[in-house]
Amino acid sequence: MKKFMDKDFLLNNDVAVELYHNYAKHTPILDYHCHINPQEIAEDKKFENMTQVWLGGDHYKWRQMRSNGVAEEFVTGKASDREKFQKWAETLEKAIGNPLYHWSHLELQRYFDYFGVLNGDTAEEVWNLCNAKLQETNMSVRGLIKQSNVTLICTTDDPIDSLKWHKKIAADEDFTVQVLPAWRPDRAINIEKSDFLDYLEDLSKVAGLAIHSIADLKKVLCLRMDFFEECGCKLSDHGLDFVMYVPATVEEVAEIFYKRLLKETISKQEELAFKTAMLQFLAKEYHKRDWVMQLHYGGKRNNNTLQFRKLGPDTGYDCIGNTAPAAQLADFLDSLATTAQLPKTILYSLNPNDDGVIGTMLGCFQDAQAIGKIQQGSAWWFNDHKVGMENQMISLGNLGLLGNFVGMLTDSRSFLSYTRHEYFRRILCNLIGTWVEYGEYPKDDKALAAIIKGISYNNAVDYFCFDLTRV
């Protein structure tokens, strides 16, 4: 029997051990998609206790606490931080098979030097040990980032954001980690939302240009993209139900937008036509700027209406949606490729049944603009567990070029989540090590080192054109 989560955790053969410890373990982290708050980096926030650093905003953990019958008072409510931590510890001991069990203990090991097991009985010991550790100088937000060997972070930012915290970080010569904005224009596209017109007012104020037509909207968005680019932005991100393709003429789209400005009702077909046109417009701008377009889709959000009304979005009430319409995705990409304006694109579906669709679609739109121009994104959200990561990489290996994969991201709001990169790298090394052990790939150290370092770090450096040195 192997020891619980020792140095060779998840590494089940000799080649896997060699690959991880020689090539993956010390490779830096490039976190090109996350939801952390740049203000907390700029201000170098310190956390008072483990509940603040571990449970604040973490809907992964909240879902499991509710599944364990924990009252909302101890999840997002007014219970004390110590009580909330106790409830999480009692929940964790039942999370066998869940990645949260591994992530939590990796975080305890790497940041707090605790190699025991957290459960209801040990909660007091762990609480005291970790809270004492959090008072040390290197346990501030910046200290945690530096400890994690992070070189670059891309946050997720709305077009109306002033990016003042990014500017402040960039001006601080004492902090060498790059923190760049990523463009997330969902609110400018979601014409059906009740706050769409209010958002347009905010957008026009920030840009200093009134929005009376779709031409005005596009001009404002271009101005904001120029501003983001000046602040180092190199990628966009879109959260979609699915990638739609409902073509319409320029005149038809302009009329749909004008109807919405007049507060008239628009149909579902009109909504999708507008979104298609706006996504096409933005994609062409990304191509011109050599930005990467990330498309996240396949989720069904805010399923529990009662709780949504009480707690709002991103509180743990989302799920995997139906398989996305592949024909519309293909036609959307083709509409851009036809005019040679398809940007580098990463496709993430929350539904793992879409892996094969994405794997085969990649090959339809690759070209010499970039190696692996069209990527399948890493196993995302409900799929970033051991089986999900393995399945995504096996599918990509079967249908595409796994060696060109841009690898893992945190997609997290927590500064302790960088251990997810370690988790991913151990799974990657074990998968490839197994193929080598079984004689399915040669024991070619030079080739294997390039693949492991590439997927862990170098491929993302090259793909996004970041100002970083390859390892």
Short mmCIF file of C-alpha atoms in Angstrom, two decimals:
data_model
loop_
_atom_site.label_atom_id
_atom_site.label_comp_id
_atom_site.label_asym_id
_atom_site.label_seq_id
_atom_site.Cartn_x
_atom_site.Cartn_y
_atom_site.Cartn_z
CA MET A 1 0.00 0.00 0.00
CA LYS A 2 1.33 3.42 -0.93
CA LYS A 3 1.64 6.13 1.68
CA PHE A 4 -1.07 8.80 1.64
CA MET A 5 -0.12 11.65 -0.70
CA ASP A 6 3.65 11.23 -0.48
CA LYS A 7 6.23 12.71 -2.89
CA ASP A 8 5.17 10.24 -5.58
CA PHE A 9 1.43 10.86 -5.18
CA LEU A 10 -0.44 9.86 -8.38
CA LEU A 11 2.80 8.66 -9.99
CA ASN A 12 2.27 4.95 -10.46
CA ASN A 13 5.33 3.85 -12.44
CA ASP A 14 9.04 4.60 -12.65
CA VAL A 15 8.81 6.69 -15.82
CA ALA A 16 6.04 8.84 -14.33
CA VAL A 17 8.20 9.49 -11.25
CA GLU A 18 11.14 10.49 -13.45
CA LEU A 19 9.08 12.75 -15.69
CA TYR A 20 7.48 14.59 -12.80
CA HIS A 21 10.52 15.13 -10.62
CA ASN A 22 12.94 15.89 -13.47
CA TYR A 23 10.79 18.05 -15.74
CA ALA A 24 7.45 19.11 -14.27
CA LYS A 25 7.95 19.72 -10.57
CA HIS A 26 10.09 22.85 -10.76
CA THR A 27 8.67 24.31 -13.97
CA PRO A 28 7.10 27.74 -13.32
CA ILE A 29 3.36 28.37 -13.40
CA LEU A 30 1.69 30.54 -16.03
CA ASP A 31 -1.91 31.11 -14.96
CA TYR A 32 -3.56 32.46 -18.09
CA HIS A 33 -7.14 32.29 -16.79
CA CYS A 34 -8.35 32.92 -13.24
CA HIS A 35 -10.84 35.00 -11.28
CA ILE A 36 -8.62 36.39 -8.52
CA ASN A 37 -8.96 40.02 -7.52
CA PRO A 38 -6.05 42.21 -8.73
CA GLN A 39 -6.75 44.68 -5.92
CA GLU A 40 -5.75 42.01 -3.40
CA ILE A 41 -2.44 41.58 -5.23
CA ALA A 42 -1.84 45.32 -5.46
CA GLU A 43 -2.53 45.75 -1.74
CA ASP A 44 -0.69 42.52 -0.82
CA LYS A 45 -3.61 41.35 1.28
CA LYS A 46 -3.07 39.21 4.35
CA PHE A 47 -5.69 36.75 5.58
CA GLU A 48 -6.65 36.54 9.22
CA ASN A 49 -7.60 32.88 9.22
CA MET A 50 -8.12 29.77 7.10
CA THR A 51 -11.79 30.36 6.49
CA GLN A 52 -11.00 33.65 4.77
CA VAL A 53 -8.35 32.13 2.52
CA TRP A 54 -10.12 28.80 1.94
CA LEU A 55 -13.89 29.22 2.03
CA GLY A 56 -14.48 32.80 0.94
CA GLY A 57 -16.07 32.67 -2.50
CA ASP A 58 -15.24 28.99 -3.06
CA HIS A 59 -18.47 27.52 -4.43
CA TYR A 60 -16.71 24.18 -5.03
CA LYS A 61 -16.53 23.73 -1.26
CA TRP A 62 -19.94 25.29 -0.64
CA ARG A 63 -21.64 22.68 -2.84
CA GLN A 64 -20.11 19.82 -0.90
CA MET A 65 -20.94 21.33 2.48
CA ARG A 66 -24.58 21.59 1.41
CA SER A 67 -24.40 17.99 0.19
CA ASN A 68 -23.32 17.08 3.71
CA GLY A 69 -26.42 18.69 5.20
CA VAL A 70 -24.64 21.79 6.46
CA ALA A 71 -27.01 24.70 7.05
CA GLU A 72 -26.42 27.79 4.92
CA GLU A 73 -25.55 29.73 8.07
CA PHE A 74 -22.26 27.76 8.15
CA VAL A 75 -21.65 28.03 4.39
CA THR A 76 -22.30 31.64 3.33
CA GLY A 77 -24.12 32.85 6.41
CA LYS A 78 -23.23 34.60 9.67
CA ALA A 79 -21.67 31.71 11.56
CA SER A 80 -18.18 32.37 12.90
CA ASP A 81 -15.16 31.58 10.75
CA ARG A 82 -14.12 28.86 13.20
CA GLU A 83 -17.54 27.21 12.96
CA LYS A 84 -17.45 27.32 9.15
CA PHE A 85 -14.00 25.75 9.13
CA GLN A 86 -15.22 22.96 11.40
CA LYS A 87 -18.12 22.21 9.07
CA TRP A 88 -15.76 22.09 6.10
CA ALA A 89 -13.38 19.72 7.91
CA GLU A 90 -16.28 17.41 8.77
CA THR A 91 -17.40 17.50 5.15
CA LEU A 92 -13.93 16.87 3.74
CA GLU A 93 -13.52 13.50 5.44
CA LYS A 94 -16.48 12.23 3.37
CA ALA A 95 -15.10 13.61 0.08
CA ILE A 96 -13.36 10.40 -0.95
CA GLY A 97 -12.93 10.44 -4.73
CA ASN A 98 -13.46 14.20 -4.96
CA PRO A 99 -10.56 16.42 -6.15
CA LEU A 100 -11.25 18.78 -3.25
CA TYR A 101 -9.84 16.13 -0.94
CA HIS A 102 -6.54 16.12 -2.80
CA TRP A 103 -6.43 19.87 -3.44
CA SER A 104 -7.09 20.67 0.21
CA HIS A 105 -4.33 18.39 1.44
CA LEU A 106 -1.88 19.58 -1.23
CA GLU A 107 -2.51 23.13 -0.04
CA LEU A 108 -1.98 22.11 3.59
CA GLN A 109 1.27 20.38 2.67
CA ARG A 110 2.75 23.02 0.36
CA TYR A 111 1.79 26.22 2.19
CA PHE A 112 1.39 25.12 5.82
CA ASP A 113 3.78 22.15 6.17
CA TYR A 114 0.96 20.02 7.48
CA PHE A 115 1.21 16.41 6.29
CA GLY A 116 -1.54 14.94 8.41
CA VAL A 117 -5.21 14.46 7.56
CA LEU A 118 -7.86 17.12 8.04
CA ASN A 119 -11.16 15.92 9.47
CA GLY A 120 -13.57 16.85 12.21
CA ASP A 121 -11.24 15.56 14.94
CA THR A 122 -8.12 17.36 13.69
CA ALA A 123 -9.86 20.61 12.74
CA GLU A 124 -8.79 22.47 15.90
CA GLU A 125 -5.14 21.48 15.46
CA VAL A 126 -5.12 22.46 11.79
CA TRP A 127 -6.99 25.70 12.46
CA ASN A 128 -4.43 26.83 15.02
CA LEU A 129 -1.41 25.72 13.00
CA CYS A 130 -2.57 27.36 9.77
CA ASN A 131 -3.73 30.58 11.39
CA ALA A 132 -0.34 30.97 13.04
CA LYS A 133 1.37 30.31 9.71
CA LEU A 134 -0.79 32.91 7.97
CA GLN A 135 0.76 35.61 10.16
CA GLU A 136 4.19 35.04 8.64
CA THR A 137 5.46 37.62 6.17
CA ASN A 138 5.62 35.26 3.19
CA MET A 139 1.95 34.26 3.61
CA SER A 140 0.57 37.48 2.16
CA VAL A 141 -1.04 37.33 -1.30
CA ARG A 142 2.21 38.24 -3.02
CA GLY A 143 4.13 35.84 -0.82
CA LEU A 144 1.82 32.98 -1.79
CA ILE A 145 2.23 33.84 -5.48
CA LYS A 146 6.01 33.90 -5.22
CA GLN A 147 6.09 30.66 -3.21
CA SER A 148 4.07 29.04 -6.00
CA ASN A 149 6.69 29.93 -8.65
CA VAL A 150 4.18 31.91 -10.69
CA THR A 151 5.54 34.11 -13.48
CA LEU A 152 2.34 35.57 -14.96
CA ILE A 153 -1.34 35.85 -14.06
CA CYS A 154 -4.24 36.86 -16.30
CA THR A 155 -7.29 38.07 -14.40
CA THR A 156 -10.81 38.33 -15.84
CA ASP A 157 -11.93 41.90 -16.46
CA ASP A 158 -14.97 43.73 -17.79
CA PRO A 159 -14.53 46.36 -20.54
CA ILE A 160 -15.64 49.10 -18.12
CA ASP A 161 -12.85 48.26 -15.65
CA SER A 162 -10.36 51.08 -15.04
CA LEU A 163 -7.55 48.51 -14.62
CA LYS A 164 -6.09 50.79 -11.94
CA TRP A 165 -4.91 47.85 -9.87
CA HIS A 166 -3.11 46.29 -12.84
CA LYS A 167 -1.36 49.62 -13.42
CA LYS A 168 -0.36 49.86 -9.78
CA ILE A 169 1.09 46.34 -9.83
CA ALA A 170 2.97 46.99 -13.06
CA ALA A 171 4.51 50.15 -11.59
CA ASP A 172 5.79 48.30 -8.51
CA GLU A 173 9.35 47.21 -9.31
CA ASP A 174 9.53 45.10 -6.16
CA PHE A 175 6.94 42.64 -7.52
CA THR A 176 8.20 40.88 -10.63
CA VAL A 177 5.20 38.67 -11.40
CA GLN A 178 3.23 40.01 -14.36
CA VAL A 179 -0.48 40.55 -13.67
CA LEU A 180 -2.30 41.26 -16.93
CA PRO A 181 -5.97 41.90 -17.69
CA ALA A 182 -8.07 39.57 -19.84
CA TRP A 183 -11.01 41.00 -21.78
CA ARG A 184 -14.42 39.56 -20.74
CA PRO A 185 -17.15 41.43 -22.72
CA ASP A 186 -20.14 39.21 -21.89
CA ARG A 187 -22.28 42.07 -20.58
CA ALA A 188 -21.84 44.00 -23.83
CA ILE A 189 -23.16 41.02 -25.80
CA ASN A 190 -25.96 39.74 -23.58
CA ILE A 191 -28.67 41.86 -25.18
CA GLU A 192 -31.46 39.87 -23.51
CA LYS A 193 -30.37 40.69 -19.95
CA SER A 194 -32.46 43.11 -17.92
CA ASP A 195 -29.43 45.27 -17.10
CA PHE A 196 -28.16 45.53 -20.71
CA LEU A 197 -29.21 49.15 -21.24
CA ASP A 198 -27.82 50.21 -17.86
CA TYR A 199 -24.56 48.56 -18.79
CA LEU A 200 -24.42 50.45 -22.09
CA GLU A 201 -24.69 53.71 -20.13
CA ASP A 202 -21.74 52.68 -17.96
CA LEU A 203 -19.77 51.66 -21.02
CA SER A 204 -20.43 54.95 -22.81
CA LYS A 205 -19.37 56.95 -19.73
CA VAL A 206 -16.08 55.08 -19.44
CA ALA A 207 -15.33 55.52 -23.15
CA GLY A 208 -16.59 59.10 -23.34
CA LEU A 209 -18.80 58.31 -26.31
CA ALA A 210 -22.58 58.00 -26.40
CA ILE A 211 -24.03 54.76 -27.76
CA HIS A 212 -26.97 55.39 -30.09
CA SER A 213 -26.31 52.67 -32.66
CA ILE A 214 -24.50 49.39 -33.09
CA ALA A 215 -21.75 51.31 -34.87
CA ASP A 216 -21.30 53.37 -31.70
CA LEU A 217 -21.17 50.19 -29.60
CA LYS A 218 -18.48 48.70 -31.81
CA LYS A 219 -16.46 51.92 -31.72
CA VAL A 220 -16.65 52.03 -27.92
CA LEU A 221 -15.57 48.41 -27.63
CA CYS A 222 -12.61 49.09 -29.92
CA LEU A 223 -11.58 52.05 -27.77
CA ARG A 224 -11.73 49.87 -24.67
CA MET A 225 -9.76 47.09 -26.39
CA ASP A 226 -7.10 49.67 -27.26
CA PHE A 227 -6.96 50.61 -23.58
CA PHE A 228 -6.74 46.98 -22.45
CA GLU A 229 -3.98 46.36 -24.99
CA GLU A 230 -2.00 49.31 -23.61
CA CYS A 231 -2.22 47.57 -20.22
CA GLY A 232 -0.78 44.32 -21.61
CA CYS A 233 -3.94 42.38 -22.52
CA LYS A 234 -3.35 39.53 -24.97
CA LEU A 235 -6.47 37.43 -24.63
CA SER A 236 -10.23 37.52 -24.35
CA ASP A 237 -12.66 35.23 -22.60
CA HIS A 238 -16.35 34.60 -23.29
CA GLY A 239 -18.87 32.76 -21.15
CA LEU A 240 -21.57 31.36 -23.42
CA ASP A 241 -24.44 28.91 -23.15
CA PHE A 242 -23.21 27.59 -26.48
CA VAL A 243 -21.38 28.93 -29.53
CA MET A 244 -24.23 30.01 -31.79
CA TYR A 245 -24.34 30.77 -35.48
CA VAL A 246 -27.46 32.61 -36.58
CA PRO A 247 -26.34 34.82 -39.48
CA ALA A 248 -28.09 38.09 -40.29
CA THR A 249 -27.43 41.10 -42.47
CA VAL A 250 -25.75 44.22 -41.13
CA GLU A 251 -29.06 46.05 -41.44
CA GLU A 252 -30.96 43.36 -39.56
CA VAL A 253 -28.50 43.37 -36.66
CA ALA A 254 -28.59 47.16 -36.49
CA GLU A 255 -32.39 47.03 -36.32
CA ILE A 256 -32.32 44.44 -33.52
CA PHE A 257 -30.00 46.63 -31.48
CA TYR A 258 -32.13 49.72 -32.11
CA LYS A 259 -35.27 47.86 -30.98
CA ARG A 260 -33.50 46.98 -27.74
CA LEU A 261 -32.47 50.62 -27.24
CA LEU A 262 -36.16 51.52 -27.54
CA LYS A 263 -36.92 48.87 -24.89
CA GLU A 264 -38.95 46.82 -27.34
CA THR A 265 -39.13 43.04 -26.98
CA ILE A 266 -36.73 41.03 -29.13
CA SER A 267 -37.22 37.38 -30.06
CA LYS A 268 -34.86 34.52 -29.23
CA GLN A 269 -33.86 34.37 -32.89
CA GLU A 270 -33.02 38.08 -32.85
CA GLU A 271 -31.02 37.65 -29.65
CA LEU A 272 -28.92 34.89 -31.20
CA ALA A 273 -28.45 36.84 -34.43
CA PHE A 274 -27.15 39.83 -32.46
CA LYS A 275 -24.81 37.68 -30.36
CA THR A 276 -23.48 35.94 -33.48
CA ALA A 277 -22.73 39.27 -35.16
CA MET A 278 -21.06 40.72 -32.07
CA LEU A 279 -18.94 37.64 -31.49
CA GLN A 280 -17.86 37.72 -35.14
CA PHE A 281 -16.97 41.41 -34.85
CA LEU A 282 -14.95 40.85 -31.69
CA ALA A 283 -13.20 37.78 -33.10
CA LYS A 284 -12.03 39.81 -36.10
CA GLU A 285 -10.68 42.45 -33.75
CA TYR A 286 -8.83 39.76 -31.79
CA HIS A 287 -7.31 38.44 -35.00
CA LYS A 288 -6.13 41.94 -35.93
CA ARG A 289 -4.55 42.40 -32.50
CA ASP A 290 -3.15 38.84 -32.27
CA TRP A 291 -5.22 38.19 -29.15
CA VAL A 292 -6.35 34.72 -28.17
CA MET A 293 -10.12 34.10 -28.05
CA GLN A 294 -11.29 31.77 -25.27
CA LEU A 295 -14.82 30.37 -25.56
CA HIS A 296 -16.22 28.76 -22.40
CA TYR A 297 -19.59 27.12 -22.93
CA GLY A 298 -21.80 24.20 -21.96
CA GLY A 299 -23.00 25.20 -18.51
CA LYS A 300 -26.52 25.69 -17.21
CA ARG A 301 -26.40 28.37 -14.56
CA ASN A 302 -28.41 29.47 -11.53
CA ASN A 303 -30.64 26.40 -11.46
CA ASN A 304 -31.97 26.93 -7.95
CA THR A 305 -34.16 30.00 -8.31
CA LEU A 306 -34.84 30.39 -4.60
CA GLN A 307 -31.15 30.35 -3.69
CA PHE A 308 -30.21 32.53 -6.66
CA ARG A 309 -32.59 35.20 -5.35
CA LYS A 310 -30.99 34.95 -1.91
CA LEU A 311 -27.31 34.61 -2.81
CA GLY A 312 -26.89 35.68 -6.43
CA PRO A 313 -24.71 34.06 -9.15
CA ASP A 314 -21.52 32.01 -8.68
CA THR A 315 -22.67 30.53 -5.38
CA GLY A 316 -22.74 26.85 -6.35
CA TYR A 317 -26.01 26.34 -8.21
CA ASP A 318 -24.72 25.70 -11.74
CA CYS A 319 -24.44 22.39 -13.57
CA ILE A 320 -23.32 20.83 -16.84
CA GLY A 321 -25.70 21.59 -19.70
CA ASN A 322 -26.60 19.64 -22.80
CA THR A 323 -24.09 18.90 -25.52
CA ALA A 324 -23.59 22.09 -27.57
CA PRO A 325 -24.69 22.21 -31.25
CA ALA A 326 -21.53 21.21 -33.10
CA ALA A 327 -22.77 22.41 -36.49
CA GLN A 328 -23.22 25.96 -35.23
CA LEU A 329 -19.76 26.00 -33.65
CA ALA A 330 -18.22 24.77 -36.90
CA ASP A 331 -20.15 27.30 -38.97
CA PHE A 332 -19.15 30.13 -36.65
CA LEU A 333 -15.46 29.26 -36.92
CA ASP A 334 -15.82 28.83 -40.68
CA SER A 335 -17.41 32.27 -41.05
CA LEU A 336 -14.15 33.73 -39.70
CA ALA A 337 -11.77 31.35 -41.46
CA THR A 338 -13.41 32.12 -44.82
CA THR A 339 -12.16 35.71 -44.62
CA ALA A 340 -8.84 34.72 -42.96
CA GLN A 341 -9.88 36.45 -39.73
CA LEU A 342 -10.11 33.51 -37.32
CA PRO A 343 -7.97 34.32 -34.27
CA LYS A 344 -6.11 31.84 -32.13
CA THR A 345 -8.96 30.16 -30.26
CA ILE A 346 -9.32 27.90 -27.22
CA LEU A 347 -12.54 25.89 -26.96
CA TYR A 348 -13.79 24.76 -23.55
CA SER A 349 -16.98 22.77 -23.22
CA LEU A 350 -18.24 22.01 -19.75
CA ASN A 351 -19.88 18.87 -21.12
CA PRO A 352 -17.20 16.15 -21.50
CA ASN A 353 -19.33 14.51 -24.19
CA ASP A 354 -18.11 17.34 -26.43
CA ASP A 355 -14.45 16.24 -26.21
CA GLY A 356 -14.60 14.25 -29.43
CA VAL A 357 -16.41 17.03 -31.26
CA ILE A 358 -13.80 19.58 -30.25
CA GLY A 359 -10.93 17.17 -30.95
CA THR A 360 -12.04 16.64 -34.51
CA MET A 361 -13.01 20.29 -35.09
CA LEU A 362 -9.51 21.50 -34.18
CA GLY A 363 -8.04 19.91 -37.27
CA CYS A 364 -10.51 21.68 -39.56
CA PHE A 365 -9.21 25.16 -38.75
CA GLN A 366 -5.50 24.86 -37.96
CA ASP A 367 -3.08 26.93 -40.04
CA ALA A 368 0.43 28.36 -39.92
CA GLN A 369 -0.56 31.45 -37.91
CA ALA A 370 0.48 29.57 -34.78
CA ILE A 371 1.39 26.05 -33.69
CA GLY A 372 -1.84 24.59 -32.35
CA LYS A 373 -3.78 27.68 -33.38
CA ILE A 374 -7.11 26.12 -32.36
CA GLN A 375 -6.86 24.47 -28.95
CA GLN A 376 -9.03 22.32 -26.75
CA GLY A 377 -8.99 23.93 -23.33
CA SER A 378 -8.03 21.99 -20.23
CA ALA A 379 -10.61 19.99 -18.29
CA TRP A 380 -12.72 22.75 -16.83
CA TRP A 381 -14.79 23.36 -13.69
CA PHE A 382 -16.76 20.15 -13.06
CA ASN A 383 -14.18 18.20 -15.09
CA ASP A 384 -10.90 19.25 -13.43
CA HIS A 385 -10.64 16.02 -11.46
CA LYS A 386 -8.32 13.08 -12.16
CA VAL A 387 -10.64 11.20 -14.51
CA GLY A 388 -11.74 14.38 -16.28
CA MET A 389 -8.16 15.52 -16.87
CA GLU A 390 -7.09 12.09 -18.08
CA ASN A 391 -10.08 11.78 -20.42
CA GLN A 392 -9.53 15.24 -21.90
CA MET A 393 -5.85 14.53 -22.58
CA ILE A 394 -6.52 11.03 -23.92
CA SER A 395 -9.16 12.41 -26.29
CA LEU A 396 -6.87 15.22 -27.41
CA GLY A 397 -4.04 12.73 -27.87
CA ASN A 398 -6.28 10.44 -29.90
CA LEU A 399 -7.64 13.17 -32.17
CA GLY A 400 -5.08 15.97 -32.17
CA LEU A 401 -1.55 16.82 -31.04
CA LEU A 402 -1.32 16.53 -27.27
CA GLY A 403 2.27 17.78 -27.41
CA ASN A 404 1.03 21.24 -28.46
CA PHE A 405 -1.53 21.52 -25.62
CA VAL A 406 -1.28 24.82 -23.67
CA GLY A 407 -2.03 23.03 -20.42
CA MET A 408 -3.59 23.87 -17.08
CA LEU A 409 -5.13 27.02 -15.59
CA THR A 410 -6.57 27.62 -12.14
CA ASP A 411 -9.96 29.18 -13.08
CA SER A 412 -10.06 30.06 -9.39
CA ARG A 413 -10.62 32.90 -6.94
CA SER A 414 -8.17 31.48 -4.40
CA PHE A 415 -4.48 32.26 -4.00
CA LEU A 416 -3.86 28.72 -2.76
CA SER A 417 -5.18 27.13 -5.95
CA TYR A 418 -1.79 26.93 -7.65
CA THR A 419 -1.45 23.41 -6.29
CA ARG A 420 -3.98 22.48 -8.99
CA HIS A 421 -1.11 22.86 -11.44
CA GLU A 422 0.87 20.31 -9.42
CA TYR A 423 -2.16 18.01 -9.40
CA PHE A 424 -2.50 18.37 -13.18
CA ARG A 425 1.21 17.81 -13.80
CA ARG A 426 1.27 14.64 -11.72
CA ILE A 427 -1.67 13.29 -13.72
CA LEU A 428 -0.01 14.33 -16.99
CA CYS A 429 3.27 12.64 -16.08
CA ASN A 430 1.52 9.48 -14.93
CA LEU A 431 -0.50 9.28 -18.16
CA ILE A 432 2.50 9.76 -20.42
CA GLY A 433 4.69 7.59 -18.19
CA THR A 434 2.14 4.78 -18.50
CA TRP A 435 2.21 5.02 -22.29
CA VAL A 436 6.01 4.77 -22.19
CA GLU A 437 5.93 1.83 -19.75
CA TYR A 438 3.52 0.02 -22.06
CA GLY A 439 5.74 0.59 -25.09
CA GLU A 440 3.30 2.99 -26.74
CA TYR A 441 5.90 5.80 -26.89
CA PRO A 442 9.70 5.48 -26.80
CA LYS A 443 11.80 6.30 -23.74
CA ASP A 444 13.25 9.30 -25.55
CA ASP A 445 14.30 11.66 -22.75
CA LYS A 446 14.78 14.67 -25.00
CA ALA A 447 11.34 14.32 -26.60
CA LEU A 448 9.63 13.56 -23.29
CA ALA A 449 11.26 16.54 -21.57
CA ALA A 450 10.06 18.84 -24.37
CA ILE A 451 6.51 17.47 -24.13
CA ILE A 452 6.25 17.72 -20.33
CA LYS A 453 7.82 21.18 -20.12
CA GLY A 454 5.77 22.29 -23.10
CA ILE A 455 2.40 21.29 -21.70
CA SER A 456 3.36 22.54 -18.23
CA TYR A 457 4.63 25.96 -19.34
CA ASN A 458 6.44 26.58 -22.63
CA ASN A 459 3.52 26.02 -24.98
CA ALA A 460 1.50 28.72 -23.24
CA VAL A 461 4.45 31.14 -23.33
CA ASP A 462 4.70 30.67 -27.09
CA TYR A 463 0.98 30.55 -27.83
CA PHE A 464 0.03 33.74 -26.00
CA CYS A 465 3.27 35.52 -26.98
CA PHE A 466 3.95 36.53 -23.39
CA ASP A 467 7.21 38.28 -22.54
CA LEU A 468 8.59 35.32 -20.63
CA THR A 469 11.61 33.06 -20.98
CA ARG A 470 10.97 29.43 -21.87
CA VAL A 471 12.44 26.79 -19.56
#
